[in-house]
Coordinates of C-alpha atoms and ligand atoms in Angstrom, one line a residue:
M211 CA 23.8 8.3 4.6
S212 CA 27.6 8.3 5.5
L213 CA 29.8 5.5 4.1
S214 CA 32.9 3.7 5.3
R215 CA 36.2 3.7 4.5
R216 CA 35.0 0.1 2.8
D217 CA 32.9 1.4 1.0
L218 CA 34.3 4.1 -0.4
L219 CA 37.5 1.5 -1.6
A220 CA 35.2 -0.4 -2.5
L221 CA 33.9 2.5 -4.8
A222 CA 36.9 3.7 -5.3
A223 CA 37.8 0.6 -7.9
A224 CA 35.1 0.2 -9.3
F225 CA 34.5 4.0 -10.5
P226 CA 38.7 5.8 -10.1
G227 CA 36.5 9.3 -11.0
F228 CA 33.7 8.7 -8.0
S229 CA 36.7 8.1 -5.8
G230 CA 35.2 9.6 -2.6
L231 CA 39.3 8.9 -1.3
A232 CA 41.6 11.2 -4.4
H233 CA 40.9 14.8 -4.4
A234 CA 42.9 14.8 -7.8
V235 CA 40.8 14.0 -11.0
V236 CA 42.3 10.4 -11.4
P237 CA 42.6 9.0 -15.0
P238 CA 39.5 6.8 -16.0
R239 CA 40.5 2.8 -15.4
A240 CA 42.3 0.5 -17.8
A241 CA 40.0 -2.2 -19.0
P242 CA 40.3 -4.8 -21.7
P243 CA 39.6 -3.5 -25.1
L244 CA 35.8 -4.8 -26.3
P245 CA 35.1 -6.8 -28.4
H246 CA 35.3 -5.2 -31.6
A247 CA 31.5 -6.7 -34.4
P248 CA 31.5 -9.8 -32.3
A249 CA 28.4 -12.2 -33.6
P250 CA 25.0 -12.4 -32.5
D251 CA 25.9 -16.3 -30.4
D252 CA 29.2 -15.4 -30.0
E253 CA 29.1 -15.5 -26.3
A254 CA 32.3 -15.1 -24.1
A255 CA 32.4 -11.4 -26.5
W256 CA 28.7 -10.8 -25.1
E257 CA 30.0 -11.5 -21.3
R258 CA 33.0 -8.9 -21.5
V259 CA 30.6 -6.5 -22.7
A260 CA 27.8 -7.6 -20.2
A261 CA 30.9 -7.2 -17.3
E262 CA 31.5 -3.2 -18.1
F263 CA 27.8 -2.8 -16.5
V264 CA 27.1 -2.5 -13.1
I265 CA 23.3 -4.0 -12.9
Q266 CA 22.1 -6.1 -9.9
G267 CA 19.6 -8.2 -11.2
I268 CA 18.4 -8.6 -14.6
H269 CA 17.3 -5.3 -16.4
L270 CA 14.7 -6.4 -18.4
N271 CA 12.9 -3.2 -18.6
T272 CA 15.7 -1.4 -21.0
G273 CA 11.9 -0.1 -22.8
T274 CA 12.0 2.3 -20.3
V275 CA 15.2 3.4 -19.6
G276 CA 19.6 1.3 -20.0
A277 CA 21.4 1.4 -17.6
S278 CA 24.8 2.9 -17.9
P279 CA 27.7 1.2 -18.9
L280 CA 30.8 2.5 -16.6
P281 CA 33.1 4.1 -19.3
V282 CA 29.3 5.8 -20.0
L283 CA 28.9 6.4 -16.1
E284 CA 33.5 7.3 -15.9
A285 CA 33.0 10.1 -18.4
T286 CA 29.8 11.5 -16.5
I287 CA 31.5 11.6 -13.2
Q288 CA 35.3 12.9 -13.9
H289 CA 33.5 15.6 -15.7
M290 CA 31.5 16.7 -13.1
R291 CA 34.3 16.1 -10.2
A292 CA 36.1 18.4 -12.3
F293 CA 34.2 21.4 -13.6
E294 CA 33.7 21.6 -9.6
R295 CA 37.3 22.7 -9.3
M296 CA 35.8 25.6 -10.4
I297 CA 39.0 26.4 -12.9
G298 CA 37.1 26.6 -16.3
Q299 CA 39.4 24.2 -17.3
E300 CA 35.7 21.7 -18.2
S301 CA 34.4 22.0 -21.1
V302 CA 33.0 19.4 -23.6
D303 CA 33.9 19.7 -27.3
V304 CA 30.1 20.2 -28.2
P305 CA 30.7 20.2 -31.8
A306 CA 32.7 17.1 -32.1
V307 CA 29.3 15.5 -30.0
H308 CA 27.1 17.0 -32.3
K309 CA 29.7 15.3 -35.9
E310 CA 29.9 12.1 -33.6
L311 CA 26.1 12.0 -32.7
E312 CA 25.2 12.6 -36.4
T313 CA 27.7 9.7 -38.2
F314 CA 25.6 7.6 -35.0
L315 CA 22.5 8.6 -36.1
G316 CA 23.3 8.9 -40.4
A317 CA 21.8 13.1 -39.7
W318 CA 22.8 16.0 -41.5
P319 CA 25.2 17.8 -40.7
G320 CA 23.2 21.0 -38.1
S321 CA 19.7 19.1 -37.5
I322 CA 20.2 17.3 -34.0
A323 CA 20.0 19.3 -30.4
I324 CA 20.6 18.0 -27.4
V325 CA 17.5 17.5 -25.2
R326 CA 16.7 16.2 -22.1
N327 CA 14.7 13.3 -23.3
T328 CA 11.1 12.5 -26.8
T329 CA 9.0 14.7 -24.1
E330 CA 10.9 17.7 -24.9
A331 CA 11.6 17.0 -28.1
M332 CA 8.0 15.7 -29.2
S333 CA 6.9 19.5 -26.5
I334 CA 9.4 21.3 -28.4
V335 CA 8.2 20.4 -32.4
A336 CA 3.9 20.9 -31.3
N337 CA 4.1 23.9 -30.2
G338 CA 7.5 25.3 -32.8
L339 CA 4.7 24.2 -35.9
E340 CA 1.5 26.6 -36.8
L341 CA -1.2 24.4 -36.5
Q342 CA -5.0 25.7 -36.9
S343 CA -8.2 24.4 -35.0
G344 CA -9.7 22.0 -37.1
D345 CA -5.8 20.8 -38.3
E346 CA -5.3 17.0 -37.6
I347 CA -1.9 15.0 -36.6
L348 CA -2.4 11.7 -36.9
A349 CA -0.9 8.6 -35.4
T350 CA -1.9 5.1 -33.2
T351 CA -3.8 4.2 -30.6
H352 CA -0.6 3.0 -29.0
E353 CA 1.2 5.8 -28.5
H354 CA 2.8 6.8 -24.7
V355 CA 2.4 9.7 -22.9
G356 CA 5.3 11.0 -24.2
G357 CA 4.9 11.0 -27.8
R358 CA 1.2 11.5 -27.3
S359 CA 0.4 14.8 -24.8
A360 CA 2.2 17.4 -26.4
W361 CA -0.5 16.7 -29.2
D362 CA -3.9 16.5 -26.7
L363 CA -2.8 19.7 -24.7
L364 CA -3.0 21.5 -28.6
A365 CA -6.2 19.6 -28.7
S366 CA -7.0 21.5 -25.5
R367 CA -6.0 24.9 -26.5
R368 CA -6.0 25.6 -29.3
G369 CA -8.5 22.9 -30.6
V370 CA -6.4 20.6 -33.1
V371 CA -7.2 17.2 -33.3
L372 CA -6.0 14.6 -32.4
K373 CA -7.3 11.0 -34.6
L374 CA -6.4 8.2 -32.8
F375 CA -6.7 4.6 -35.0
A376 CA -6.2 0.7 -34.2
P377 CA -3.1 -0.5 -36.4
P378 CA -3.6 -3.9 -37.6
L379 CA -0.6 -5.7 -34.4
D380 CA 0.1 -8.9 -35.7
P381 CA 0.6 -7.3 -39.5
S382 CA 1.4 -10.0 -42.1
D383 CA 3.8 -7.2 -44.2
D384 CA 4.6 -4.1 -43.6
G385 CA 1.9 -2.5 -46.7
E386 CA -0.4 -3.8 -44.4
L387 CA 0.7 -1.2 -41.7
L388 CA 1.2 0.9 -44.6
A389 CA -2.6 0.8 -46.0
A390 CA -4.0 0.9 -42.0
W391 CA -2.4 4.4 -41.5
Q392 CA -2.8 5.6 -45.6
R393 CA -6.9 4.8 -44.9
A394 CA -7.0 6.3 -41.6
V395 CA -5.9 10.6 -43.4
T396 CA -8.9 12.5 -43.8
S397 CA -7.9 15.9 -46.0
R398 CA -7.7 17.2 -42.4
T399 CA -4.6 16.1 -42.4
K400 CA -1.2 17.7 -40.9
V401 CA 0.6 15.7 -39.3
L402 CA 2.0 11.6 -39.1
M403 CA 2.8 11.5 -35.8
I404 CA 4.8 8.1 -35.4
S405 CA 6.2 5.3 -33.3
E406 CA 9.3 3.9 -35.3
V407 CA 8.8 0.5 -32.4
L408 CA 5.2 1.3 -30.2
F409 CA 5.4 0.9 -27.0
T410 CA 2.6 -1.7 -26.0
T411 CA 4.2 -4.3 -28.8
G412 CA 7.7 -3.3 -29.9
M413 CA 6.1 -4.0 -32.5
I414 CA 8.6 -2.2 -35.8
Q415 CA 6.5 0.3 -38.4
P416 CA 7.9 1.4 -41.7
A417 CA 8.6 5.1 -41.1
A418 CA 10.6 5.1 -44.1
A419 CA 7.4 4.3 -46.5
L420 CA 5.3 6.5 -44.1
V421 CA 7.0 9.2 -44.4
R422 CA 7.5 8.6 -48.2
W423 CA 3.6 8.6 -49.2
A424 CA 3.4 11.6 -46.4
R425 CA 6.2 13.4 -48.5
T426 CA 3.6 13.2 -51.6
R427 CA 0.2 14.3 -49.4
G428 CA 2.3 17.3 -48.3
I429 CA 1.6 16.0 -44.6
I430 CA 4.1 16.3 -42.0
T431 CA 5.8 14.1 -40.4
V432 CA 7.1 13.5 -36.7
I433 CA 8.8 11.2 -35.1
D434 CA 8.2 9.2 -31.6
G435 CA 12.3 7.8 -32.1
A436 CA 12.5 6.7 -28.3
H437 CA 13.2 3.5 -29.1
P438 CA 15.0 2.4 -31.9
P439 CA 19.0 4.9 -32.1
G440 CA 21.5 2.2 -29.6
M441 CA 18.7 -0.6 -30.7
L442 CA 18.0 -0.5 -34.3
V443 CA 21.0 0.8 -36.7
N444 CA 19.5 4.5 -37.6
D445 CA 19.7 5.7 -40.9
L446 CA 18.1 9.2 -40.2
R447 CA 18.8 10.7 -43.8
A448 CA 17.6 8.2 -45.2
L449 CA 13.7 7.8 -43.4
D450 CA 14.1 11.8 -44.0
A451 CA 11.4 12.6 -41.5
D452 CA 10.7 16.6 -41.2
Y453 CA 11.2 15.7 -37.2
Y454 CA 12.4 12.7 -35.3
C455 CA 12.5 13.0 -31.3
T456 CA 14.1 10.6 -29.1
S457 CA 15.1 9.4 -25.5
T458 CA 19.2 8.0 -25.6
H459 CA 19.0 7.4 -22.3
K460 CA 16.5 4.6 -23.1
W461 CA 18.7 1.9 -25.9
L462 CA 22.0 4.2 -26.1
L463 CA 23.1 3.6 -21.8
A464 CA 23.9 7.1 -21.9
P465 CA 23.0 9.6 -18.2
K466 CA 19.3 9.7 -17.6
G467 CA 18.2 12.6 -18.8
T468 CA 19.1 13.3 -22.5
G469 CA 17.7 13.3 -25.6
L470 CA 18.0 14.7 -29.4
L471 CA 15.7 16.2 -31.0
I472 CA 16.8 15.9 -35.0
V473 CA 15.4 18.3 -37.4
H474 CA 15.2 17.8 -40.7
P475 CA 17.5 20.6 -41.9
E476 CA 15.0 22.2 -44.7
R477 CA 11.9 22.7 -41.2
I478 CA 14.6 24.4 -38.6
A479 CA 14.4 27.7 -39.9
T480 CA 10.7 27.8 -40.0
T481 CA 10.2 25.4 -36.5
W482 CA 9.5 27.8 -33.9
P483 CA 11.3 27.4 -30.2
L484 CA 10.5 26.7 -27.4
V485 CA 11.8 27.1 -25.1
A486 CA 13.8 31.2 -25.3
S487 CA 17.3 32.1 -25.4
G488 CA 20.2 34.3 -27.6
D489 CA 19.5 31.7 -30.2
W490 CA 15.9 31.9 -30.7
N491 CA 15.9 33.9 -33.4
N492 CA 19.4 32.3 -35.5
P493 CA 18.0 30.1 -38.3
T494 CA 20.4 27.3 -36.8
I495 CA 19.8 23.9 -35.1
A496 CA 21.0 26.2 -32.3
R497 CA 17.8 28.0 -31.2
F498 CA 16.2 24.0 -29.8
E499 CA 19.4 24.1 -27.4
H500 CA 20.3 26.5 -26.6
V501 CA 18.6 27.0 -23.0
G502 CA 20.1 28.5 -20.6
T503 CA 22.6 27.0 -18.7
S504 CA 22.7 23.1 -19.2
N505 CA 24.4 19.7 -17.1
D506 CA 27.7 19.2 -20.1
S507 CA 28.4 16.5 -17.9
L508 CA 25.5 14.9 -19.1
V509 CA 26.4 15.1 -22.3
A510 CA 30.5 13.7 -21.6
G511 CA 28.4 11.4 -20.4
L512 CA 26.4 10.8 -24.0
R513 CA 29.8 11.1 -26.1
A514 CA 30.7 8.4 -24.2
A515 CA 27.5 5.9 -25.1
V516 CA 28.3 7.1 -28.4
A517 CA 31.6 5.5 -28.0
F518 CA 30.9 2.1 -26.0
Q519 CA 28.4 1.3 -29.1
N520 CA 30.8 2.4 -31.9
G521 CA 32.9 -0.2 -29.9
I522 CA 30.8 -2.9 -30.2
G523 CA 29.3 -1.1 -33.7
R524 CA 26.5 -1.3 -34.5
P525 CA 25.0 -3.6 -36.4
A526 CA 25.9 -6.1 -34.1
I527 CA 23.9 -4.4 -31.2
E528 CA 20.8 -4.8 -33.1
Q529 CA 22.3 -8.6 -34.5
R530 CA 22.5 -9.3 -31.2
T531 CA 19.3 -7.8 -29.3
R532 CA 17.1 -9.0 -32.0
A533 CA 18.8 -12.5 -31.6
L534 CA 17.9 -12.7 -28.4
A535 CA 14.4 -11.4 -28.5
T536 CA 13.9 -13.9 -30.9
R537 CA 14.5 -16.4 -28.1
L538 CA 13.1 -15.1 -25.4
H539 CA 9.4 -15.3 -28.5
D540 CA 9.9 -18.4 -29.0
A541 CA 10.9 -19.9 -25.9
L542 CA 8.2 -18.4 -24.1
G543 CA 5.4 -19.6 -27.3
E544 CA 6.3 -23.3 -25.6
N545 CA 4.1 -22.0 -22.8
A546 CA 1.1 -23.0 -22.8
R547 CA 0.1 -20.1 -21.1
V548 CA 0.7 -17.2 -22.4
R549 CA -0.5 -14.9 -25.6
M550 CA 1.8 -13.0 -27.2
V551 CA 1.2 -9.7 -28.2
S552 CA 4.1 -8.8 -29.9
P553 CA 4.0 -9.8 -33.9
R554 CA 4.9 -13.2 -35.5
R555 CA 6.9 -11.5 -37.9
A556 CA 10.7 -11.4 -36.6
A557 CA 11.1 -8.3 -38.9
S558 CA 8.8 -6.1 -37.3
R559 CA 9.2 -7.5 -33.8
S560 CA 12.1 -5.1 -32.2
A561 CA 13.7 -6.2 -28.7
M562 CA 11.0 -5.8 -26.7
V563 CA 8.6 -8.4 -26.2
S564 CA 5.5 -8.1 -24.5
F565 CA 3.3 -10.5 -23.5
T566 CA -0.1 -12.2 -21.0
M567 CA -0.9 -14.9 -18.9
D568 CA -3.5 -16.9 -19.0
G569 CA -5.0 -17.0 -15.0
I570 CA -1.5 -14.0 -13.3
T571 CA -1.9 -10.9 -14.3
A572 CA 0.9 -7.8 -15.1
T573 CA 1.1 -6.8 -11.9
A574 CA 1.3 -9.7 -10.1
L575 CA 3.4 -11.2 -12.7
Q576 CA 5.6 -7.9 -12.4
G577 CA 5.5 -8.7 -9.2
Y578 CA 6.7 -12.6 -8.5
L579 CA 9.9 -12.0 -11.4
G580 CA 10.2 -8.5 -9.0
R581 CA 11.2 -10.8 -6.5
E582 CA 13.3 -12.5 -8.4
R583 CA 15.4 -9.4 -9.0
I584 CA 13.9 -9.1 -12.6
R585 CA 12.9 -6.2 -13.5
T586 CA 10.0 -5.7 -16.4
R587 CA 8.0 -3.2 -17.4
R588 CA 3.8 -3.5 -17.5
I589 CA 1.6 -2.0 -20.2
A590 CA -1.3 -1.0 -18.0
E591 CA -2.3 2.0 -20.7
Y592 CA -4.9 1.7 -22.9
G593 CA -6.9 -0.6 -20.7
N594 CA -3.9 -3.1 -21.7
E595 CA -2.3 -5.9 -19.4
Y596 CA 0.3 -7.2 -20.8
L597 CA 4.1 -7.6 -19.9
R598 CA 7.6 -6.4 -21.9
L599 CA 10.7 -7.9 -21.6
S600 CA 13.7 -5.7 -23.3
T601 CA 16.8 -7.7 -24.8
H602 CA 19.6 -5.8 -24.5
V603 CA 23.1 -5.9 -24.5
Y604 CA 23.6 -6.5 -21.2
I605 CA 21.2 -9.7 -20.9
L606 CA 22.9 -12.6 -21.4
P607 CA 20.9 -15.3 -22.7
R608 CA 21.3 -17.4 -19.2
D609 CA 18.3 -14.8 -17.7
L610 CA 16.9 -15.3 -20.7
D611 CA 15.9 -18.2 -19.2
R612 CA 15.7 -17.9 -15.5
T613 CA 13.0 -16.3 -17.1
V614 CA 11.5 -17.7 -18.8
A615 CA 11.8 -20.2 -16.0
L616 CA 10.4 -18.6 -13.8
L617 CA 7.5 -18.3 -15.8
R618 CA 6.8 -21.8 -16.6
D619 CA 6.4 -21.8 -12.6
A620 CA 4.5 -19.4 -13.0
P621 CA 1.4 -19.0 -9.5
R622 CA -1.8 -17.9 -10.2
A623 CA -3.3 -14.3 -9.2
Ligands
LIG993 C1 7.7 5.3 -27.7 C2 7.9 6.8 -25.8 N1 8.2 7.7 -26.3 C3 8.0 8.7 -25.8 C4 8.6 7.9 -24.5 C5 8.9 9.3 -23.3 O1 10.7 9.2 -23.0 P1 10.8 10.6 -22.3 O2 10.8 9.8 -21.0 O3 12.3 10.0 -22.5 O4 11.0 11.0 -22.2 C6 8.8 6.6 -24.3 C7 8.6 6.9 -23.0 O5 9.3 5.0 -22.1 C8 8.1 5.3 -25.0 O6 8.4 4.3 -25.1

């Protein structure tokens, strides 16, 4: 593709660091400060936040991949440009990034490895444990392939058993979910693999209570935390799980291909790394992160993503994104054709809302909204046919109103 001078000027205006005209590395653009800790209904403040994104249309699929704001694009692109000067001065202060991530997630010092995504983190954990044929891994019938496939592979290769049970999807309280997990455990259960937020319905599971209970039984806990960081306020020390796997390119809005593995300090030295380099035998978190040459520009962008969310405030983001989801949930409830599959109980609901609609498949519905530049996720796994909508900070009430209005007029197909 060749860009015209006009295109280049437009790009230069949007991303100074990306300028095709300037050869020097230019300083980041001066943007008005972001609002800090805006109330969930402070629409002027959230408009200001939404203005930081280059999204075209309405992006209701953060659950698959988040949109990065301008400061993240700039930090990534600036680093990439600067690095390519090949003067060896473009290091990222990775220890500082680790510290900032630890504070962001409430994680133990020295417990975070930067990896590519949840899928990779989960593969490290599954292959790093000493599991024997017949050992059981317990999970639900709502696991994403990125969370479950490493265990499926181990089942084929080593004879471990991935045991799945159907969780209650509209629980009246957390105790109901806890009891369902407890009923499914057997004397051979060695691992609970818990999706903190189900990708299918957005339901929040009581991960902390499950971890506490598993500890009393000597069962290892592995959390598929693909969604919470950047959506819910995490406190990983309080959660106390053995392993936590996440993708920062979803709700944390970091560059694509960034994720984290957080390992409980007591587990680091005894968990085998998956890819070996110079630190493979060191009893530190570096054994999981040192995997050969990687892309520091993504780490620069990840750092900017953490700063972006800290600038707004993590509780404010959780309150806003969940309030938007509740607004959407309630508005869809007024549509007689909609059957909600997300929980009715607000405390179990995250910032993802899933539903089916009478008279139209999710495939057709996704196509219908897609033609209006509204991006959604169709959940077709395990025979389901849901449409899932994610409500991150770049979604404004008018976007939800437009989506709800279109759904009111959805054809039968
Ligand atoms: C619950 C869950 N786990 C794992 C994944 C895989 O994430 P990634 O592709 O970033 O590894 C996803 C992706 O949507 C997910 O929703």
